[in-house]
Coordinates of C-alpha atoms in Angstrom, one line a residue:
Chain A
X3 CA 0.0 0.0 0.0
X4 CA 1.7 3.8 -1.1
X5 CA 1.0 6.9 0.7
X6 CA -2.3 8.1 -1.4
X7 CA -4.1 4.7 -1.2
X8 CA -4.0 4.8 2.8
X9 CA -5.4 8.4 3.2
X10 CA -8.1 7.6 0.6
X11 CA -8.4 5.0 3.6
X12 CA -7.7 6.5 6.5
X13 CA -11.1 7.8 7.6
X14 CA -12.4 4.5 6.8
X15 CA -9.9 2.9 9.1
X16 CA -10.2 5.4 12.3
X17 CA -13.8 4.7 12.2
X18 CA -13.9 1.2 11.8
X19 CA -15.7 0.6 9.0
X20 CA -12.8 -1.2 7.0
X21 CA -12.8 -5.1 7.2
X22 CA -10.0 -6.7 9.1
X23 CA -8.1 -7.9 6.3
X24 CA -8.2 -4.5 4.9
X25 CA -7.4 -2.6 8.5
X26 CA -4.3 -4.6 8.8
X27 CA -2.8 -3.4 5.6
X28 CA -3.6 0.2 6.6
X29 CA -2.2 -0.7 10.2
X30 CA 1.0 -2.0 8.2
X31 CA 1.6 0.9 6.5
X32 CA 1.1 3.6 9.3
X33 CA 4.1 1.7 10.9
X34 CA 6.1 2.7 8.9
X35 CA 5.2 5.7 7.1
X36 CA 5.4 9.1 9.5
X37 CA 4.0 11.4 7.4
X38 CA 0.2 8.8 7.1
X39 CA 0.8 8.5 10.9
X40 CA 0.7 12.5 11.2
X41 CA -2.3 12.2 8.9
X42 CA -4.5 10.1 10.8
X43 CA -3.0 11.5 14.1
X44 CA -4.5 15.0 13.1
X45 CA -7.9 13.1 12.1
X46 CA -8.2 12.0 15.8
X47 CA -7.6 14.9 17.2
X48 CA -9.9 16.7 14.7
X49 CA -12.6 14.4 16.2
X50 CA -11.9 15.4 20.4
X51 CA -11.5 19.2 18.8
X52 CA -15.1 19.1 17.6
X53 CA -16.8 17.4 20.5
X54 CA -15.1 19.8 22.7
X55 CA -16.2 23.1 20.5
X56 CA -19.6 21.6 20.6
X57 CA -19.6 21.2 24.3
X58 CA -18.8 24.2 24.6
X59 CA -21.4 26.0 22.5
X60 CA -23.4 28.1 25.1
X61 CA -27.2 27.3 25.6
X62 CA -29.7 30.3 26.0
X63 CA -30.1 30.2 29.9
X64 CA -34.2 31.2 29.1
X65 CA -34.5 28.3 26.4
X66 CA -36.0 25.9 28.4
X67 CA -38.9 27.8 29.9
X68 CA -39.8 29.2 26.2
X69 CA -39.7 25.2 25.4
X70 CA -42.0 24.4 28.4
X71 CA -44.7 27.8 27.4
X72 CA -44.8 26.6 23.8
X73 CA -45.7 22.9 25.0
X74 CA -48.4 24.6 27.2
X75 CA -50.3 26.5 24.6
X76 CA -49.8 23.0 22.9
X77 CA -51.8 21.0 25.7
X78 CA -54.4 24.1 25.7
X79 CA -55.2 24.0 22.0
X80 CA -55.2 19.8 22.4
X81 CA -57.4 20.1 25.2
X82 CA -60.3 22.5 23.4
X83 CA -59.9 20.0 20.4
X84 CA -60.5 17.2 23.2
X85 CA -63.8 19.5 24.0
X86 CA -65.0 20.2 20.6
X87 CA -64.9 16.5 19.3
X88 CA -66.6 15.3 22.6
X89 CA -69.0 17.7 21.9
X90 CA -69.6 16.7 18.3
X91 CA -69.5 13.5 18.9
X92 CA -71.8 13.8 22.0
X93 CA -74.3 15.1 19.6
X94 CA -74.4 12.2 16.7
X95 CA -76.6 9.9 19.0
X96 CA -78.6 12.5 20.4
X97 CA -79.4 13.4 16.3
X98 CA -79.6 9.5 15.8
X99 CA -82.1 9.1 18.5
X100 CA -84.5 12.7 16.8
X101 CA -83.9 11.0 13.0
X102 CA -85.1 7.3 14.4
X103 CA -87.5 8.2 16.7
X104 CA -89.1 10.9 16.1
X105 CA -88.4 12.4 12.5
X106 CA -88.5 9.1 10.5
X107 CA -92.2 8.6 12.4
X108 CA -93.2 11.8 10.8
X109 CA -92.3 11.9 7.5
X110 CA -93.0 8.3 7.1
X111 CA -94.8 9.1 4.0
X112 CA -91.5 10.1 2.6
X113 CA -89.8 7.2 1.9
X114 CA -87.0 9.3 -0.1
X115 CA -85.9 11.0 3.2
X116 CA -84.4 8.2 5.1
X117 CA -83.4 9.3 8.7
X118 CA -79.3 9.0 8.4
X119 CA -80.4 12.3 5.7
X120 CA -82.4 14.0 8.3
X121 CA -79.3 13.2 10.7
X122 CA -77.3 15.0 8.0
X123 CA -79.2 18.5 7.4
X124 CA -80.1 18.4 11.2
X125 CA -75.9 18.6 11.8
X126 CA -75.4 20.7 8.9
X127 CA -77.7 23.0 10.7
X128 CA -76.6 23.0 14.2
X129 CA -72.4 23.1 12.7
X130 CA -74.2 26.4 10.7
X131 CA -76.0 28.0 13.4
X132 CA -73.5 30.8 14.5
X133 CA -73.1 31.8 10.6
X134 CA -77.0 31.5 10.8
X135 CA -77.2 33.8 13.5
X136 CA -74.4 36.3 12.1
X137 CA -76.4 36.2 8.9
X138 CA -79.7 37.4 10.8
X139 CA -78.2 39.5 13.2
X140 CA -76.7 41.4 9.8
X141 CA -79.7 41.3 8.3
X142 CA -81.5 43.0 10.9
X143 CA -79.0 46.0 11.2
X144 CA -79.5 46.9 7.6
X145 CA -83.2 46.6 7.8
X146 CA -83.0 48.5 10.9
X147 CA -80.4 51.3 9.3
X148 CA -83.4 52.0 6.7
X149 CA -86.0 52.2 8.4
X150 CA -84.4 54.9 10.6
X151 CA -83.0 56.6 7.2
X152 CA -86.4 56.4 5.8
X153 CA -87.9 57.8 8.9
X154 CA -85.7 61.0 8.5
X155 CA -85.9 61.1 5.4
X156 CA -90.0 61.1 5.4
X157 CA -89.5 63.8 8.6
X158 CA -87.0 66.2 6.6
X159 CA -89.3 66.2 3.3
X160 CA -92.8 67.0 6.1
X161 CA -90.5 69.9 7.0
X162 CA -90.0 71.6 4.4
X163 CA -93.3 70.9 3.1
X164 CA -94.6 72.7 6.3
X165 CA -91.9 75.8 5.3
Chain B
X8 CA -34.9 7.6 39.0
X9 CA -33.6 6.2 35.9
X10 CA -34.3 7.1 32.2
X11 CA -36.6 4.6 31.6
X12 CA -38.8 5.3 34.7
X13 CA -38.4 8.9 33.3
X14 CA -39.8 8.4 29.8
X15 CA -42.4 6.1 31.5
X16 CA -43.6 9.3 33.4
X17 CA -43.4 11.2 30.3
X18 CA -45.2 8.7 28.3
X19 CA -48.4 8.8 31.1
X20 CA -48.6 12.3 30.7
X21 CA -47.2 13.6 33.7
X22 CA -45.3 17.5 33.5
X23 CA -42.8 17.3 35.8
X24 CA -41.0 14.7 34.1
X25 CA -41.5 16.0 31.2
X26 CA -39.4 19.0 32.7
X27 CA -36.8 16.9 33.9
X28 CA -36.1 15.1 30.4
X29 CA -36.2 18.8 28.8
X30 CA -33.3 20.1 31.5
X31 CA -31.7 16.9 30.8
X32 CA -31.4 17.1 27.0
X33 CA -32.1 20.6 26.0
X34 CA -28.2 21.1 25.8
X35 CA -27.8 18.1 23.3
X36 CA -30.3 18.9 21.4
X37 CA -29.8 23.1 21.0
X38 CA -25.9 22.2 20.6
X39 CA -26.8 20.2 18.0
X40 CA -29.0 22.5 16.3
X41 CA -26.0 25.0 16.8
X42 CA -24.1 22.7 15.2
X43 CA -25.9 21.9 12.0
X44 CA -27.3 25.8 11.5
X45 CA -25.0 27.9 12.9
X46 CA -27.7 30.0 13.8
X47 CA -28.4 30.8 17.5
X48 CA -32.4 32.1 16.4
X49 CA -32.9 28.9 14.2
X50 CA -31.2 26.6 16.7
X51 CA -34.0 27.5 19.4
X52 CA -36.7 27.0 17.3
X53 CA -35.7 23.8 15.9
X54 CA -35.0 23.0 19.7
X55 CA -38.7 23.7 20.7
X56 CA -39.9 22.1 17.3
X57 CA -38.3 19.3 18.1
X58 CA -39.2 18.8 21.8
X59 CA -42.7 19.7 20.3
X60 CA -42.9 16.4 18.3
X61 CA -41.5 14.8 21.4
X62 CA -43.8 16.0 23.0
X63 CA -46.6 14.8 20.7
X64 CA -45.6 11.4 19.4
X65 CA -43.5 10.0 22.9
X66 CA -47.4 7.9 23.6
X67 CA -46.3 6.3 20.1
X68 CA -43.3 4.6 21.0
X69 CA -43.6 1.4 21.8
X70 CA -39.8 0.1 23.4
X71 CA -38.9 2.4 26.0
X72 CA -35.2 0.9 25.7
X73 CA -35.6 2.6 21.9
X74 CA -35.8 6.3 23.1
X75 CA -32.3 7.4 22.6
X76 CA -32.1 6.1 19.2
X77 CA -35.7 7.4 18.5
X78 CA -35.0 10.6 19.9
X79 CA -31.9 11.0 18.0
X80 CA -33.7 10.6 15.1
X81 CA -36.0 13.2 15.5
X82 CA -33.1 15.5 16.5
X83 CA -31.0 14.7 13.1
X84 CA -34.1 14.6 10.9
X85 CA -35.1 18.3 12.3
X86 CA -32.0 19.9 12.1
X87 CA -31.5 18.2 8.4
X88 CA -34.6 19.3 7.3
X89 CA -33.8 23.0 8.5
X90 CA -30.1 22.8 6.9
X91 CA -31.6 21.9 3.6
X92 CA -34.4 25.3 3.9
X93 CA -31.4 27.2 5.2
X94 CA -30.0 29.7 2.5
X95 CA -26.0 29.3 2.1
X96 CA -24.6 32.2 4.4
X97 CA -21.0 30.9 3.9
X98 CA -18.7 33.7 6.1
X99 CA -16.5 35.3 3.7
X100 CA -12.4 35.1 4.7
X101 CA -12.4 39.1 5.0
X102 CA -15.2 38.5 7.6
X103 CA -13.3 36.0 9.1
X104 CA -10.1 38.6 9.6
X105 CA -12.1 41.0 11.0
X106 CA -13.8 39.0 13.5
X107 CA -10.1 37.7 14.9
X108 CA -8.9 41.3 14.8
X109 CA -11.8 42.6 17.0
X110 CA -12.2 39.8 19.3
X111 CA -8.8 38.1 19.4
X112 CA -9.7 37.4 23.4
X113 CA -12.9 35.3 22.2
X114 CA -11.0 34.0 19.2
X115 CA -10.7 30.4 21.1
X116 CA -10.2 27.2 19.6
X117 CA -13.4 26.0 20.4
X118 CA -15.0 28.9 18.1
X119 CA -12.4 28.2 15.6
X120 CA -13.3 24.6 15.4
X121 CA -17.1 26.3 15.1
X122 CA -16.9 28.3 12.4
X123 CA -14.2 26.2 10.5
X124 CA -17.5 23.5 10.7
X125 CA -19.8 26.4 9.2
X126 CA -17.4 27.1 6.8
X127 CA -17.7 23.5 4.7
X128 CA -20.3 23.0 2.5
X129 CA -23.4 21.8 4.1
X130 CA -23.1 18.3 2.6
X131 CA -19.4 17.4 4.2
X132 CA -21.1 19.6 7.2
X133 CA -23.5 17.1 8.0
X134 CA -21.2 14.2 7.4
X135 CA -19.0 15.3 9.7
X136 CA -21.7 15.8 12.4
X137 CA -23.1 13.1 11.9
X138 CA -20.3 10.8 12.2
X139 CA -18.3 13.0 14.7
X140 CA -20.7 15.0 17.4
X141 CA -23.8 12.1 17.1
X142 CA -21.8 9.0 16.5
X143 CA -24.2 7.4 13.4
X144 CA -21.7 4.9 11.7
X145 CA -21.2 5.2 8.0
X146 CA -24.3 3.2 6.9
X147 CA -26.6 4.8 9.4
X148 CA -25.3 8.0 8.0
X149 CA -26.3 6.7 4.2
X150 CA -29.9 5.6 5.4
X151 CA -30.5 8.8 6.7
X152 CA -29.4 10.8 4.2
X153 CA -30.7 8.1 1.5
X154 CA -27.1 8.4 -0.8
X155 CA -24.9 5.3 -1.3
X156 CA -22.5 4.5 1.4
X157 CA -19.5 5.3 -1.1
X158 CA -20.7 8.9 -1.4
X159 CA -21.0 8.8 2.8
X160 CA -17.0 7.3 2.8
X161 CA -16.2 10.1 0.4
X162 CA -18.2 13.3 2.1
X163 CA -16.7 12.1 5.6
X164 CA -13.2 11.7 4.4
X165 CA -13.5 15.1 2.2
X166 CA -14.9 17.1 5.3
X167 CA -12.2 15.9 7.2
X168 CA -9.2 17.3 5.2
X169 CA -11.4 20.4 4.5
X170 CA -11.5 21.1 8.4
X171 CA -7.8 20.3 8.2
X172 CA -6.7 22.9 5.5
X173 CA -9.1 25.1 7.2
X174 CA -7.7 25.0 10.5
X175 CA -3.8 25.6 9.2
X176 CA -4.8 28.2 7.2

């Protein structure tokens, strides 16, 4: 083995990852070769160098309390998903028990409309009823804005009828 | 208590040990992060992201006795990930000069050792780490990376006598 075929090697060898056969060439050759034993004498103390520097890279002293906030909101948010889907799902058989028991005996005559349907547009409804309610409650503000601009409109034209 | 009564405690919920694993390894893990990104804002947010999946997948693991190595994995896949979104800032040699001439005090070899690491290219940069600071052996490495273990031999072996001709520069 010559000098350039054992430092195409050499890594291979300090990490033992070569097979025997092949590590006791290498071996061989550092015996008697200074300048490959310099090599791979600077490799290993490349190694120690960079565990050292990165034990010695300084942690943000308030790093592990922002760690412990962010998994906080984490367990809120989990717990409020936790809430909602019992809540949904607290909902399905009360909605199973209205479609069988009590929908389906109604609209018997209507065979088309079977009660898992009913189930459906009574959940729709219910998953709707705050955009529902937003929907009214800005419906009735606009009605209510013109009727009070009709109002003074109708009492600003009686004015000036009277003038 | 040992680890595995720890991650036991962490696994049933309970907060407290889940404070005592974070103490434990949030130096590993933000040194690590350092390590990869060479950013100190990065390095704490891939710290919380990854105690964050920790956090949310620890109920998952099945072998207790498999934490290190699971954990390990979730520390080198998040940094990776981040090194690969992570725009080359490489630190020009003038920079360099100027940083020794203002702070030759600071100038250690331990920072040395840092930014010669930050100075490869972040393929022989991960190599390296990955062989040196977390220990995976070459075909670990390969698996992880998914490249042939012959381009693993090379990058490690290249990164190496890159840090070299840094470092006697």
């Amino acid at each position: 083995m010559n000098c350039s075929e054992c430092e195409a090697r050499i890594s291979e060898f300090l990490d033992g990852e070569l097979s025997d056969l092949s590590s006791q060439v290498v071996r061989e050759h550092l015996q008697s070769c200074l300048d490959c034993q310099r090599l791979a004498s600077e490799f290993l103390s490349l190694k120690f160098q960079i565990l050292q520097a990165m034990d010695s890279i300084l942690v943000p002293a308030y790093l592990e309390e922002q760690i412990l906030a962010s998994i906080q909101i984490e367990q809120k948010t989990a717990s409020k998903q936790v809430w909602l889907t019992s809540l949904i799902l607290g909902i399905v058989p009360i909605m199973e028990y209205l479609g069988n028991n009590w929908l389906s005996a109604r609209i018997g005559n209507f065979p088309s409309l079977t009660s898992l349907f009913i189930e459906a547009i009574l959940f729709v409804a219910l998953v709707n009823l705050p955009l529902i309610g937003f929907l009214f409650l800005t419906g009735s503000a606009i009605m209510g804005l013109g009727v009070v601009l009709t109002l003074i409109w109708m009492r600003f034209k009686h004015r000036r009828k009277l003038d | 208590m040992t680890d595995f009564e720890l991650i036991e405690q962490v696994r049933s919920g309970n907060e407290e040990a889940f404070a005592r694993l974070l103490k434990h390894y949030t130096p590993y893990v933000y040194r690590t992060a350092f390590a990869f990104l060479h950013d100190e804002h990065e390095s704490e947010d891939v710290a919380q992201e990854i105690f964050l999946k920790v956090y949310r997948s620890i109920r998952e693991l099945q072998d207790l006795g498999a934490f290190a190595a699971w954990f390990k994995r979730i520390i080198t896949n998040s940094c990776l990930d981040r090194l690969r979104k992570q725009r080359p800032t490489p630190v020009p040699d003038t920079q360099l000069n100027h940083i020794m001439e203002k702070n030759p005090q600071q100038w250690d070899q331990h920072l040395e050792i840092q930014e010669a690491i930050n100075q490869l290219i972040p393929v022989y940069r991960e190599a390296v780490l990955l062989r040196e600071w977390q220990g995976y052996d070459y075909q670990e490495i390969a698996t992880l990376l998914s490249i042939p273990l012959g381009t693993v031999k090379s990058r490690i072996h290249e990164a190496r006598v890159q840090l070299r001709k840094i470092l006697l520069e």
